[in-house]
Amino acid sequence: MIKINKTMSILLGIIGMLLLHSSCSKYLDIQSNDGLVIPKTLEDLQKLLDNTLTMNRGIGSMGEISADDYFLEQSVLDMQTDMDRLNYTWRNNLYNFSNDWSAGYAPVYISNLVLERLGKIGRTAANAADYDRIKGAALFAKSNQYLSLLSNYAKAFHSTTAASDLGIVLRGSSDMNEKSKRSSVLACYNTLLNDLRAASDLLQQESAHVMRPSKATAYGLLARAYLSMAKYDSAYYYADKMLQIKNDLMDYNDPAEVDLTGTNPFSRYNKEIVGYYEQTSNGTPLIRIAQMDTVLYSSFDADDLRKQAYFKSGVNGYQAFKGNYAVASSAWETVSPFGGIAVDEVYLIRAECLVRGGKPVEAQADLNTLLATRYKTGTFKPYQLTVATDVLSLILRERRKELIFRGLRWMDIKRLNLEGANIVQRRFLAGKEYRLEPNANRYALPLPDDIIRLTGMEQNPL
């Protein structure tokens, strides 16, 4: 990871203590204090953004563990915490710090602090390149968290209701005495898209490290955001722009790139990663013990090497997941599921948008390019379907198979159900069925109880 020096570690420690203290007062009420060690140079601000433990590990995981790629038997679930048991059956209504909400707003606070300090430094001809890179990175970081928070805590974007649907809190400064209030889904998307487009203009085409955002990372996130809104023309535009910069795919036949039988099949920072981000640790316990959906597992062909790279023997004879793009650098480091931007996801975005735009041949070309690297050499037969609806179904099926536990399934279920997919989620425990109907209020997960009590904001309907 990118390192930070001792001075900035102290500053970040102070910020961390303030964030922790806020759990007893207000998550978002962190007052800037000029008596603290204040970042005053561009180098200082870059070090704040390089605090990877905060800036790169806050993508929400609660939606992922609420989705349908796995199940838990009663005996397995009984060994988990009360919170995990309630999360699993969509009944966790009262929970407090720490959680995905607090993890999401910590990078937002740091980003706002950076943007404010940039205004005090000023842009000059001498510092323009560094200034723009830092500003772009801060704008990207806010947008990345806003999209994650929206995906978990708001309803899917719908053009007829987005202006009235409850979104998240948009923070415009590091002054956390500012009253917290929820903006509409439409306002939230407009803000994050505007900031992302600005970031894409400021960032370099590729960054020095995938822990730092680049122009390609911004394009990839724009494609993901527009896809979540079902705005397929715009999603295609940005997916295509990203793939023009970076389109590397790993060959699953090459043991130097993918260790099919290894505990960690993928190398750290593998060549498909465009922006490295991890999901929060809140959902990690359930994902680690997840028993994979048997229908999903059986959908992988025998010659599909993802079947070896993604799965291992799990509890009670079922399959468990091992295909995480986030890999520990040492025995003492703990990692959560990957939640960043990668080339395979963007190929699938472009393919889906192409077929929705009336170009099934081009869509299949993208899908075939991806799948040729996933199948045993000489076994993959390129798809040549003629019916557009069949191509779309194929791409959506492959999207689900390719992007397991990437923090995207919850978002996909929400947008696809708005289009009539009728995905009904079911959990079976002790002879009882728990159901989550399409477009149910519960797809906007409840906000933490203490933030509701402290701020007076409106809670999501249950």
Short mmCIF file of C-alpha atoms in Angstrom, two decimals:
data_model
loop_
_atom_site.label_atom_id
_atom_site.label_comp_id
_atom_site.label_asym_id
_atom_site.label_seq_id
_atom_site.Cartn_x
_atom_site.Cartn_y
_atom_site.Cartn_z
CA MET A 1 0.00 0.00 0.00
CA ILE A 2 0.99 3.63 -0.42
CA LYS A 3 2.63 4.77 2.80
CA ILE A 4 2.02 7.87 4.92
CA ASN A 5 4.62 9.54 7.09
CA LYS A 6 4.59 9.96 10.85
CA THR A 7 3.21 13.51 10.88
CA MET A 8 0.26 12.59 8.71
CA SER A 9 -0.28 9.39 10.67
CA ILE A 10 -0.77 11.55 13.77
CA LEU A 11 -3.25 13.75 11.93
CA LEU A 12 -5.14 10.75 10.63
CA GLY A 13 -5.14 9.24 14.11
CA ILE A 14 -6.74 12.42 15.44
CA ILE A 15 -9.35 12.26 12.68
CA GLY A 16 -9.93 8.61 13.55
CA MET A 17 -10.46 9.46 17.20
CA LEU A 18 -12.89 12.19 16.21
CA LEU A 19 -14.76 9.73 14.04
CA LEU A 20 -14.88 7.24 16.90
CA HIS A 21 -16.01 9.93 19.33
CA SER A 22 -18.76 10.87 16.91
CA SER A 23 -20.36 7.47 17.50
CA CYS A 24 -21.33 8.75 20.93
CA SER A 25 -22.45 12.14 19.70
CA LYS A 26 -22.91 12.51 15.95
CA TYR A 27 -21.44 10.44 13.14
CA LEU A 28 -21.14 13.47 10.94
CA ASP A 29 -20.57 16.21 13.49
CA ILE A 30 -16.75 16.36 13.39
CA GLN A 31 -15.58 19.90 13.97
CA SER A 32 -12.43 21.04 12.16
CA ASN A 33 -9.97 22.43 14.70
CA ASP A 34 -7.16 24.71 13.59
CA GLY A 35 -5.33 23.83 16.80
CA LEU A 36 -4.66 20.36 15.41
CA VAL A 37 -1.90 19.47 12.97
CA ILE A 38 -3.38 20.99 9.83
CA PRO A 39 -2.36 19.92 6.32
CA LYS A 40 -0.97 22.97 4.56
CA THR A 41 0.82 21.67 1.46
CA LEU A 42 -0.15 19.61 -1.54
CA GLU A 43 2.09 16.86 -0.22
CA ASP A 44 0.13 16.86 3.05
CA LEU A 45 -3.16 16.60 1.19
CA GLN A 46 -1.92 13.73 -0.95
CA LYS A 47 -0.94 11.87 2.20
CA LEU A 48 -4.44 12.31 3.57
CA LEU A 49 -5.86 10.77 0.41
CA ASP A 50 -3.28 7.97 0.65
CA ASN A 51 -4.75 6.83 3.97
CA THR A 52 -5.76 3.57 2.33
CA LEU A 53 -7.28 2.03 5.47
CA THR A 54 -9.97 4.72 5.32
CA MET A 55 -10.09 5.84 1.70
CA ASN A 56 -9.95 2.41 0.04
CA ARG A 57 -11.91 0.21 2.44
CA GLY A 58 -15.32 1.80 2.86
CA ILE A 59 -17.47 0.32 0.07
CA GLY A 60 -20.71 -0.90 1.60
CA SER A 61 -21.13 -4.66 2.08
CA MET A 62 -24.58 -4.81 3.70
CA GLY A 63 -26.34 -4.94 0.35
CA GLU A 64 -24.12 -7.79 -0.78
CA ILE A 65 -24.99 -9.96 2.22
CA SER A 66 -28.65 -9.12 1.68
CA ALA A 67 -28.53 -10.51 -1.87
CA ASP A 68 -29.13 -13.96 -3.31
CA ASP A 69 -25.78 -15.46 -4.36
CA TYR A 70 -25.52 -17.56 -1.21
CA PHE A 71 -27.46 -19.22 1.59
CA LEU A 72 -26.81 -20.35 5.16
CA GLU A 73 -28.16 -23.44 6.83
CA GLN A 74 -29.68 -22.99 10.26
CA SER A 75 -26.78 -24.74 12.00
CA VAL A 76 -24.30 -22.39 10.34
CA LEU A 77 -26.33 -19.26 11.01
CA ASP A 78 -26.81 -20.22 14.66
CA MET A 79 -23.08 -19.71 15.25
CA GLN A 80 -23.21 -16.08 14.07
CA THR A 81 -23.97 -12.88 15.96
CA ASP A 82 -27.50 -11.64 16.51
CA MET A 83 -26.85 -8.81 14.05
CA ASP A 84 -25.66 -11.19 11.33
CA ARG A 85 -28.68 -13.44 11.84
CA LEU A 86 -31.02 -10.48 11.50
CA ASN A 87 -29.15 -9.12 8.48
CA TYR A 88 -29.45 -12.47 6.75
CA THR A 89 -33.24 -12.45 6.93
CA TRP A 90 -33.69 -8.72 6.24
CA ARG A 91 -34.87 -7.99 9.80
CA ASN A 92 -32.02 -5.87 11.21
CA ASN A 93 -33.92 -2.67 12.04
CA LEU A 94 -31.96 -1.37 15.05
CA TYR A 95 -28.20 -1.18 14.82
CA ASN A 96 -25.59 1.40 15.78
CA PHE A 97 -21.98 2.51 15.18
CA SER A 98 -19.84 1.15 13.58
CA ASN A 99 -21.40 0.20 10.25
CA ASP A 100 -21.44 0.88 6.53
CA TRP A 101 -22.87 4.37 7.05
CA SER A 102 -20.02 5.53 9.28
CA ALA A 103 -17.42 3.79 7.09
CA GLY A 104 -18.82 5.54 4.03
CA TYR A 105 -18.75 9.05 5.45
CA ALA A 106 -15.19 8.94 6.80
CA PRO A 107 -13.72 9.26 3.26
CA VAL A 108 -16.29 11.96 2.51
CA TYR A 109 -15.05 14.00 5.48
CA ILE A 110 -11.40 13.65 4.43
CA SER A 111 -12.26 14.54 0.83
CA ASN A 112 -14.07 17.70 1.92
CA LEU A 113 -11.15 18.67 4.13
CA VAL A 114 -8.77 18.22 1.19
CA LEU A 115 -10.96 20.28 -1.13
CA GLU A 116 -11.19 23.12 1.39
CA ARG A 117 -7.44 23.16 1.99
CA LEU A 118 -6.84 23.21 -1.76
CA GLY A 119 -8.76 26.46 -1.87
CA LYS A 120 -6.37 27.96 0.66
CA ILE A 121 -3.29 26.81 -1.27
CA GLY A 122 -4.47 27.93 -4.68
CA ARG A 123 -3.61 26.61 -8.14
CA THR A 124 -0.54 28.00 -9.91
CA ALA A 125 1.32 27.21 -13.08
CA ALA A 126 4.00 25.49 -11.00
CA ASN A 127 1.68 23.22 -9.01
CA ALA A 128 -1.10 22.71 -11.57
CA ALA A 129 -0.48 19.00 -12.27
CA ASP A 130 -0.37 18.01 -8.58
CA TYR A 131 -3.23 20.33 -7.67
CA ASP A 132 -5.51 18.88 -10.36
CA ARG A 133 -4.62 15.30 -9.47
CA ILE A 134 -5.40 15.85 -5.79
CA LYS A 135 -8.64 17.70 -6.48
CA GLY A 136 -9.75 15.00 -8.90
CA ALA A 137 -8.93 12.27 -6.38
CA ALA A 138 -10.94 14.00 -3.64
CA LEU A 139 -13.95 14.44 -5.94
CA PHE A 140 -13.70 10.81 -7.00
CA ALA A 141 -13.51 9.57 -3.41
CA LYS A 142 -16.70 11.41 -2.45
CA SER A 143 -18.56 10.12 -5.49
CA ASN A 144 -17.38 6.56 -4.94
CA GLN A 145 -18.81 6.59 -1.42
CA TYR A 146 -22.01 8.37 -2.43
CA LEU A 147 -22.75 5.71 -5.04
CA SER A 148 -22.06 2.94 -2.53
CA LEU A 149 -24.28 4.57 0.10
CA LEU A 150 -27.07 5.14 -2.40
CA SER A 151 -26.88 1.52 -3.51
CA ASN A 152 -27.44 0.36 0.04
CA TYR A 153 -29.62 3.01 1.66
CA ALA A 154 -31.86 4.31 -1.12
CA LYS A 155 -34.33 2.92 -3.60
CA ALA A 156 -33.19 2.24 -7.14
CA PHE A 157 -33.21 5.26 -9.41
CA HIS A 158 -36.58 5.66 -11.11
CA SER A 159 -37.11 8.67 -13.32
CA THR A 160 -40.67 9.27 -12.12
CA THR A 161 -39.93 9.09 -8.37
CA ALA A 162 -36.24 9.99 -8.00
CA ALA A 163 -37.02 13.61 -7.20
CA SER A 164 -39.07 12.56 -4.14
CA ASP A 165 -37.39 9.29 -3.08
CA LEU A 166 -35.14 9.61 -0.03
CA GLY A 167 -31.44 9.57 -0.81
CA ILE A 168 -28.46 10.08 1.48
CA VAL A 169 -26.79 13.04 3.18
CA LEU A 170 -24.73 15.21 0.82
CA ARG A 171 -21.86 16.83 2.68
CA GLY A 172 -20.52 19.98 1.07
CA SER A 173 -17.85 20.84 3.65
CA SER A 174 -15.89 19.47 6.59
CA ASP A 175 -17.93 21.60 8.99
CA MET A 176 -19.82 18.84 10.69
CA ASN A 177 -21.96 21.22 12.72
CA GLU A 178 -23.93 21.57 9.50
CA LYS A 179 -27.31 19.93 9.98
CA SER A 180 -27.63 16.47 8.49
CA LYS A 181 -30.54 16.07 6.11
CA ARG A 182 -31.31 13.62 3.38
CA SER A 183 -31.41 14.80 -0.21
CA SER A 184 -33.51 13.20 -2.91
CA VAL A 185 -32.18 10.31 -4.97
CA LEU A 186 -32.16 12.61 -8.00
CA ALA A 187 -30.13 15.29 -6.22
CA CYS A 188 -27.66 12.69 -4.96
CA TYR A 189 -27.08 11.22 -8.40
CA ASN A 190 -26.75 14.67 -9.97
CA THR A 191 -24.12 15.60 -7.40
CA LEU A 192 -22.03 12.47 -7.70
CA LEU A 193 -22.20 12.46 -11.50
CA ASN A 194 -21.16 16.12 -11.72
CA ASP A 195 -18.26 15.50 -9.35
CA LEU A 196 -17.21 12.37 -11.22
CA ARG A 197 -17.20 14.15 -14.57
CA ALA A 198 -15.12 16.93 -13.03
CA ALA A 199 -12.76 14.32 -11.57
CA SER A 200 -12.36 12.63 -14.94
CA ASP A 201 -11.23 15.93 -16.45
CA LEU A 202 -8.66 16.49 -13.69
CA LEU A 203 -7.16 13.05 -13.18
CA GLN A 204 -4.30 11.55 -15.15
CA GLN A 205 -5.11 8.82 -17.65
CA GLU A 206 -3.54 6.18 -15.41
CA SER A 207 -2.39 6.60 -11.83
CA ALA A 208 0.90 5.70 -10.17
CA HIS A 209 -0.92 2.95 -8.25
CA VAL A 210 -4.39 1.39 -8.38
CA MET A 211 -4.96 2.63 -4.83
CA ARG A 212 -5.14 6.11 -6.36
CA PRO A 213 -7.90 7.00 -8.82
CA SER A 214 -7.17 7.78 -12.46
CA LYS A 215 -9.15 9.01 -15.44
CA ALA A 216 -9.83 5.35 -16.24
CA THR A 217 -11.15 4.74 -12.71
CA ALA A 218 -13.49 7.72 -12.99
CA TYR A 219 -14.80 6.52 -16.35
CA GLY A 220 -15.39 3.06 -14.90
CA LEU A 221 -17.32 4.44 -11.93
CA LEU A 222 -19.35 6.69 -14.22
CA ALA A 223 -20.28 3.62 -16.25
CA ARG A 224 -21.31 1.79 -13.07
CA ALA A 225 -23.34 4.76 -11.82
CA TYR A 226 -25.22 5.23 -15.09
CA LEU A 227 -25.89 1.48 -15.28
CA SER A 228 -27.42 1.60 -11.79
CA MET A 229 -29.74 4.33 -13.10
CA ALA A 230 -30.60 2.26 -16.19
CA LYS A 231 -29.24 5.08 -18.37
CA TYR A 232 -27.64 2.73 -20.84
CA ASP A 233 -26.46 5.22 -23.48
CA SER A 234 -24.38 7.09 -20.91
CA ALA A 235 -23.16 3.87 -19.28
CA TYR A 236 -21.96 2.67 -22.69
CA TYR A 237 -20.22 5.98 -23.37
CA TYR A 238 -18.10 5.84 -20.24
CA ALA A 239 -17.48 2.09 -20.35
CA ASP A 240 -16.13 2.53 -23.86
CA LYS A 241 -13.93 5.45 -22.80
CA MET A 242 -12.47 3.38 -19.98
CA LEU A 243 -11.79 0.37 -22.18
CA GLN A 244 -9.96 2.59 -24.64
CA ILE A 245 -7.50 3.34 -21.84
CA LYS A 246 -7.32 -0.07 -20.15
CA ASN A 247 -8.72 -3.38 -21.37
CA ASP A 248 -6.33 -6.02 -19.97
CA LEU A 249 -7.87 -9.38 -19.13
CA MET A 250 -6.23 -12.21 -17.22
CA ASP A 251 -5.96 -15.54 -19.01
CA TYR A 252 -7.26 -18.13 -16.57
CA ASN A 253 -5.20 -20.75 -18.43
CA ASP A 254 -1.96 -19.02 -17.42
CA PRO A 255 -0.80 -20.16 -13.96
CA ALA A 256 1.35 -17.03 -13.72
CA GLU A 257 -1.87 -14.99 -13.75
CA VAL A 258 -4.38 -17.29 -12.04
CA ASP A 259 -3.57 -20.07 -9.57
CA LEU A 260 -6.70 -22.14 -10.03
CA THR A 261 -6.03 -24.52 -7.15
CA GLY A 262 -4.59 -21.94 -4.76
CA THR A 263 -6.28 -20.54 -1.68
CA ASN A 264 -5.93 -17.08 -3.28
CA PRO A 265 -6.18 -17.64 -7.04
CA PHE A 266 -5.53 -14.02 -7.98
CA SER A 267 -2.44 -11.96 -7.36
CA ARG A 268 -2.62 -8.72 -5.41
CA TYR A 269 -3.39 -5.79 -7.73
CA ASN A 270 -3.90 -8.10 -10.71
CA LYS A 271 -3.84 -6.59 -14.16
CA GLU A 272 -7.63 -6.31 -14.48
CA ILE A 273 -7.88 -3.92 -11.53
CA VAL A 274 -8.39 -0.29 -12.49
CA GLY A 275 -9.18 1.08 -9.01
CA TYR A 276 -8.52 -0.96 -5.87
CA TYR A 277 -11.23 -0.66 -3.20
CA GLU A 278 -12.50 -3.12 -0.63
CA GLN A 279 -15.91 -3.52 0.91
CA THR A 280 -16.37 -2.90 4.61
CA SER A 281 -15.68 -5.67 7.10
CA ASN A 282 -19.31 -5.62 8.28
CA GLY A 283 -20.42 -8.21 5.75
CA THR A 284 -17.19 -10.20 5.67
CA PRO A 285 -18.11 -12.78 8.37
CA LEU A 286 -21.17 -13.96 6.44
CA ILE A 287 -19.37 -13.97 3.10
CA ARG A 288 -16.55 -16.09 4.55
CA ILE A 289 -18.96 -18.80 5.66
CA ALA A 290 -21.38 -18.41 2.73
CA GLN A 291 -22.72 -21.57 1.17
CA MET A 292 -23.00 -20.74 -2.51
CA ASP A 293 -26.36 -20.84 -4.24
CA THR A 294 -26.49 -24.29 -5.85
CA VAL A 295 -28.24 -23.10 -9.01
CA LEU A 296 -25.61 -20.39 -9.48
CA TYR A 297 -22.76 -22.86 -8.98
CA SER A 298 -24.25 -25.41 -11.39
CA SER A 299 -24.55 -22.72 -14.09
CA PHE A 300 -20.78 -22.84 -14.63
CA ASP A 301 -19.76 -25.24 -17.42
CA ALA A 302 -17.21 -27.96 -16.69
CA ASP A 303 -14.65 -26.22 -18.94
CA ASP A 304 -15.28 -22.82 -17.35
CA LEU A 305 -12.14 -22.22 -15.28
CA ARG A 306 -13.98 -19.81 -13.02
CA LYS A 307 -15.51 -22.88 -11.42
CA GLN A 308 -12.06 -23.72 -10.05
CA ALA A 309 -10.88 -20.16 -9.47
CA TYR A 310 -13.98 -18.97 -7.65
CA PHE A 311 -15.03 -21.92 -5.51
CA LYS A 312 -13.71 -24.36 -2.94
CA SER A 313 -15.24 -27.03 -0.74
CA GLY A 314 -17.26 -25.44 2.03
CA VAL A 315 -19.52 -26.32 4.94
CA ASN A 316 -21.64 -29.49 4.78
CA GLY A 317 -20.59 -30.38 1.24
CA TYR A 318 -21.61 -27.08 -0.36
CA GLN A 319 -19.32 -24.73 -2.23
CA ALA A 320 -17.66 -21.68 -0.65
CA PHE A 321 -16.23 -18.65 -2.41
CA LYS A 322 -12.50 -17.96 -2.83
CA GLY A 323 -12.34 -15.78 -5.97
CA ASN A 324 -11.66 -12.48 -4.26
CA TYR A 325 -9.68 -9.87 -6.24
CA ALA A 326 -8.65 -8.37 -2.89
CA VAL A 327 -5.67 -10.32 -1.56
CA ALA A 328 -3.72 -9.88 1.67
CA SER A 329 -0.11 -8.78 1.30
CA SER A 330 0.97 -10.63 4.43
CA ALA A 331 -0.27 -13.18 6.95
CA TRP A 332 -1.29 -10.47 9.44
CA GLU A 333 -3.37 -8.41 7.04
CA THR A 334 -7.11 -8.97 6.86
CA VAL A 335 -8.94 -8.20 3.64
CA SER A 336 -12.60 -7.84 2.77
CA PRO A 337 -14.25 -8.58 -0.58
CA PHE A 338 -13.15 -6.49 -3.56
CA GLY A 339 -15.43 -3.57 -4.34
CA GLY A 340 -13.35 -1.60 -6.83
CA ILE A 341 -13.38 -1.09 -10.58
CA ALA A 342 -12.04 -3.87 -12.80
CA VAL A 343 -11.87 -4.46 -16.54
CA ASP A 344 -14.14 -7.52 -16.54
CA GLU A 345 -17.00 -5.54 -15.00
CA VAL A 346 -16.67 -2.77 -17.56
CA TYR A 347 -16.64 -5.24 -20.49
CA LEU A 348 -19.93 -6.58 -19.15
CA ILE A 349 -21.35 -3.08 -18.76
CA ARG A 350 -20.47 -2.22 -22.34
CA ALA A 351 -21.87 -5.52 -23.61
CA GLU A 352 -25.17 -5.02 -21.80
CA CYS A 353 -25.50 -1.47 -23.06
CA LEU A 354 -24.71 -2.52 -26.63
CA VAL A 355 -27.48 -5.10 -26.77
CA ARG A 356 -29.93 -2.72 -25.13
CA GLY A 357 -28.94 -0.21 -27.80
CA GLY A 358 -29.82 -2.62 -30.60
CA LYS A 359 -26.35 -4.01 -31.29
CA PRO A 360 -26.45 -7.69 -30.28
CA VAL A 361 -23.55 -8.69 -32.55
CA GLU A 362 -21.19 -6.12 -31.01
CA ALA A 363 -22.47 -7.04 -27.54
CA GLN A 364 -21.60 -10.69 -28.08
CA ALA A 365 -18.17 -9.70 -29.35
CA ASP A 366 -17.42 -8.09 -25.98
CA LEU A 367 -18.83 -11.05 -24.08
CA ASN A 368 -16.87 -13.52 -26.21
CA THR A 369 -13.66 -11.55 -25.63
CA LEU A 370 -14.17 -11.90 -21.89
CA LEU A 371 -15.26 -15.53 -21.83
CA ALA A 372 -12.44 -16.70 -24.10
CA THR A 373 -10.05 -15.87 -21.26
CA ARG A 374 -12.16 -17.77 -18.72
CA TYR A 375 -12.54 -21.14 -20.48
CA LYS A 376 -10.05 -23.95 -20.86
CA THR A 377 -8.01 -23.35 -24.01
CA GLY A 378 -9.75 -24.68 -27.12
CA THR A 379 -13.13 -25.32 -25.45
CA PHE A 380 -14.92 -22.01 -25.69
CA LYS A 381 -17.29 -21.61 -28.61
CA PRO A 382 -18.12 -17.97 -29.28
CA TYR A 383 -21.78 -17.06 -28.97
CA GLN A 384 -23.62 -16.14 -32.15
CA LEU A 385 -27.19 -15.66 -30.98
CA THR A 386 -29.63 -13.85 -33.25
CA VAL A 387 -32.40 -12.78 -30.87
CA ALA A 388 -31.57 -9.64 -28.88
CA THR A 389 -33.55 -10.72 -25.81
CA ASP A 390 -31.58 -13.96 -25.69
CA VAL A 391 -28.32 -12.02 -25.87
CA LEU A 392 -29.42 -9.75 -23.02
CA SER A 393 -30.37 -12.75 -20.86
CA LEU A 394 -27.01 -14.35 -21.59
CA ILE A 395 -25.08 -11.20 -20.66
CA LEU A 396 -27.01 -10.72 -17.43
CA ARG A 397 -26.40 -14.35 -16.52
CA GLU A 398 -22.68 -14.01 -17.18
CA ARG A 399 -22.58 -10.73 -15.27
CA ARG A 400 -23.90 -12.49 -12.19
CA LYS A 401 -21.42 -15.37 -12.58
CA GLU A 402 -18.39 -13.15 -13.18
CA LEU A 403 -18.98 -10.56 -10.45
CA ILE A 404 -19.80 -12.67 -7.41
CA PHE A 405 -19.39 -10.79 -4.11
CA ARG A 406 -18.15 -7.61 -5.81
CA GLY A 407 -20.79 -5.47 -4.05
CA LEU A 408 -22.89 -5.26 -7.22
CA ARG A 409 -25.61 -7.90 -6.98
CA TRP A 410 -27.89 -5.85 -4.68
CA MET A 411 -27.67 -2.92 -7.08
CA ASP A 412 -28.46 -5.20 -10.02
CA ILE A 413 -31.48 -6.81 -8.38
CA LYS A 414 -32.93 -3.39 -7.64
CA ARG A 415 -32.54 -1.98 -11.14
CA LEU A 416 -33.60 -5.19 -12.91
CA ASN A 417 -36.73 -5.56 -10.79
CA LEU A 418 -37.76 -2.05 -11.82
CA GLU A 419 -37.65 -3.38 -15.38
CA GLY A 420 -39.85 -6.36 -14.56
CA ALA A 421 -37.28 -9.07 -13.79
CA ASN A 422 -39.45 -10.22 -10.84
CA ILE A 423 -36.54 -11.49 -8.76
CA VAL A 424 -38.00 -12.78 -5.48
CA GLN A 425 -35.45 -13.46 -2.77
CA ARG A 426 -36.07 -16.32 -0.36
CA ARG A 427 -34.36 -17.59 2.78
CA PHE A 428 -35.38 -20.92 4.36
CA LEU A 429 -34.67 -21.46 8.06
CA ALA A 430 -36.16 -23.93 10.54
CA GLY A 431 -39.10 -24.68 8.26
CA LYS A 432 -39.91 -21.00 7.76
CA GLU A 433 -39.61 -19.02 4.53
CA TYR A 434 -38.46 -15.40 4.54
CA ARG A 435 -39.25 -13.48 1.35
CA LEU A 436 -38.16 -10.18 -0.13
CA GLU A 437 -40.55 -9.19 -2.89
CA PRO A 438 -39.49 -7.18 -5.96
CA ASN A 439 -39.24 -3.44 -5.32
CA ALA A 440 -39.96 -3.88 -1.61
CA ASN A 441 -39.16 -0.97 0.70
CA ARG A 442 -36.48 -3.13 2.29
CA TYR A 443 -34.27 -2.70 -0.78
CA ALA A 444 -33.46 0.65 0.80
CA LEU A 445 -31.75 -0.70 3.91
CA PRO A 446 -32.57 1.01 7.22
CA LEU A 447 -30.18 3.73 8.38
CA PRO A 448 -28.41 3.18 11.71
CA ASP A 449 -30.77 3.78 14.61
CA ASP A 450 -28.47 6.14 16.50
CA ILE A 451 -27.97 8.45 13.51
CA ILE A 452 -31.74 8.68 13.14
CA ARG A 453 -32.17 9.51 16.82
CA LEU A 454 -29.34 12.06 16.89
CA THR A 455 -30.14 13.90 13.68
CA GLY A 456 -33.91 13.54 13.45
CA MET A 457 -33.63 12.41 9.83
CA GLU A 458 -36.38 10.34 8.32
CA GLN A 459 -35.85 6.57 8.44
CA ASN A 460 -36.47 4.39 5.40
CA PRO A 461 -39.91 2.75 5.49
CA LEU A 462 -39.77 -0.93 6.39
#
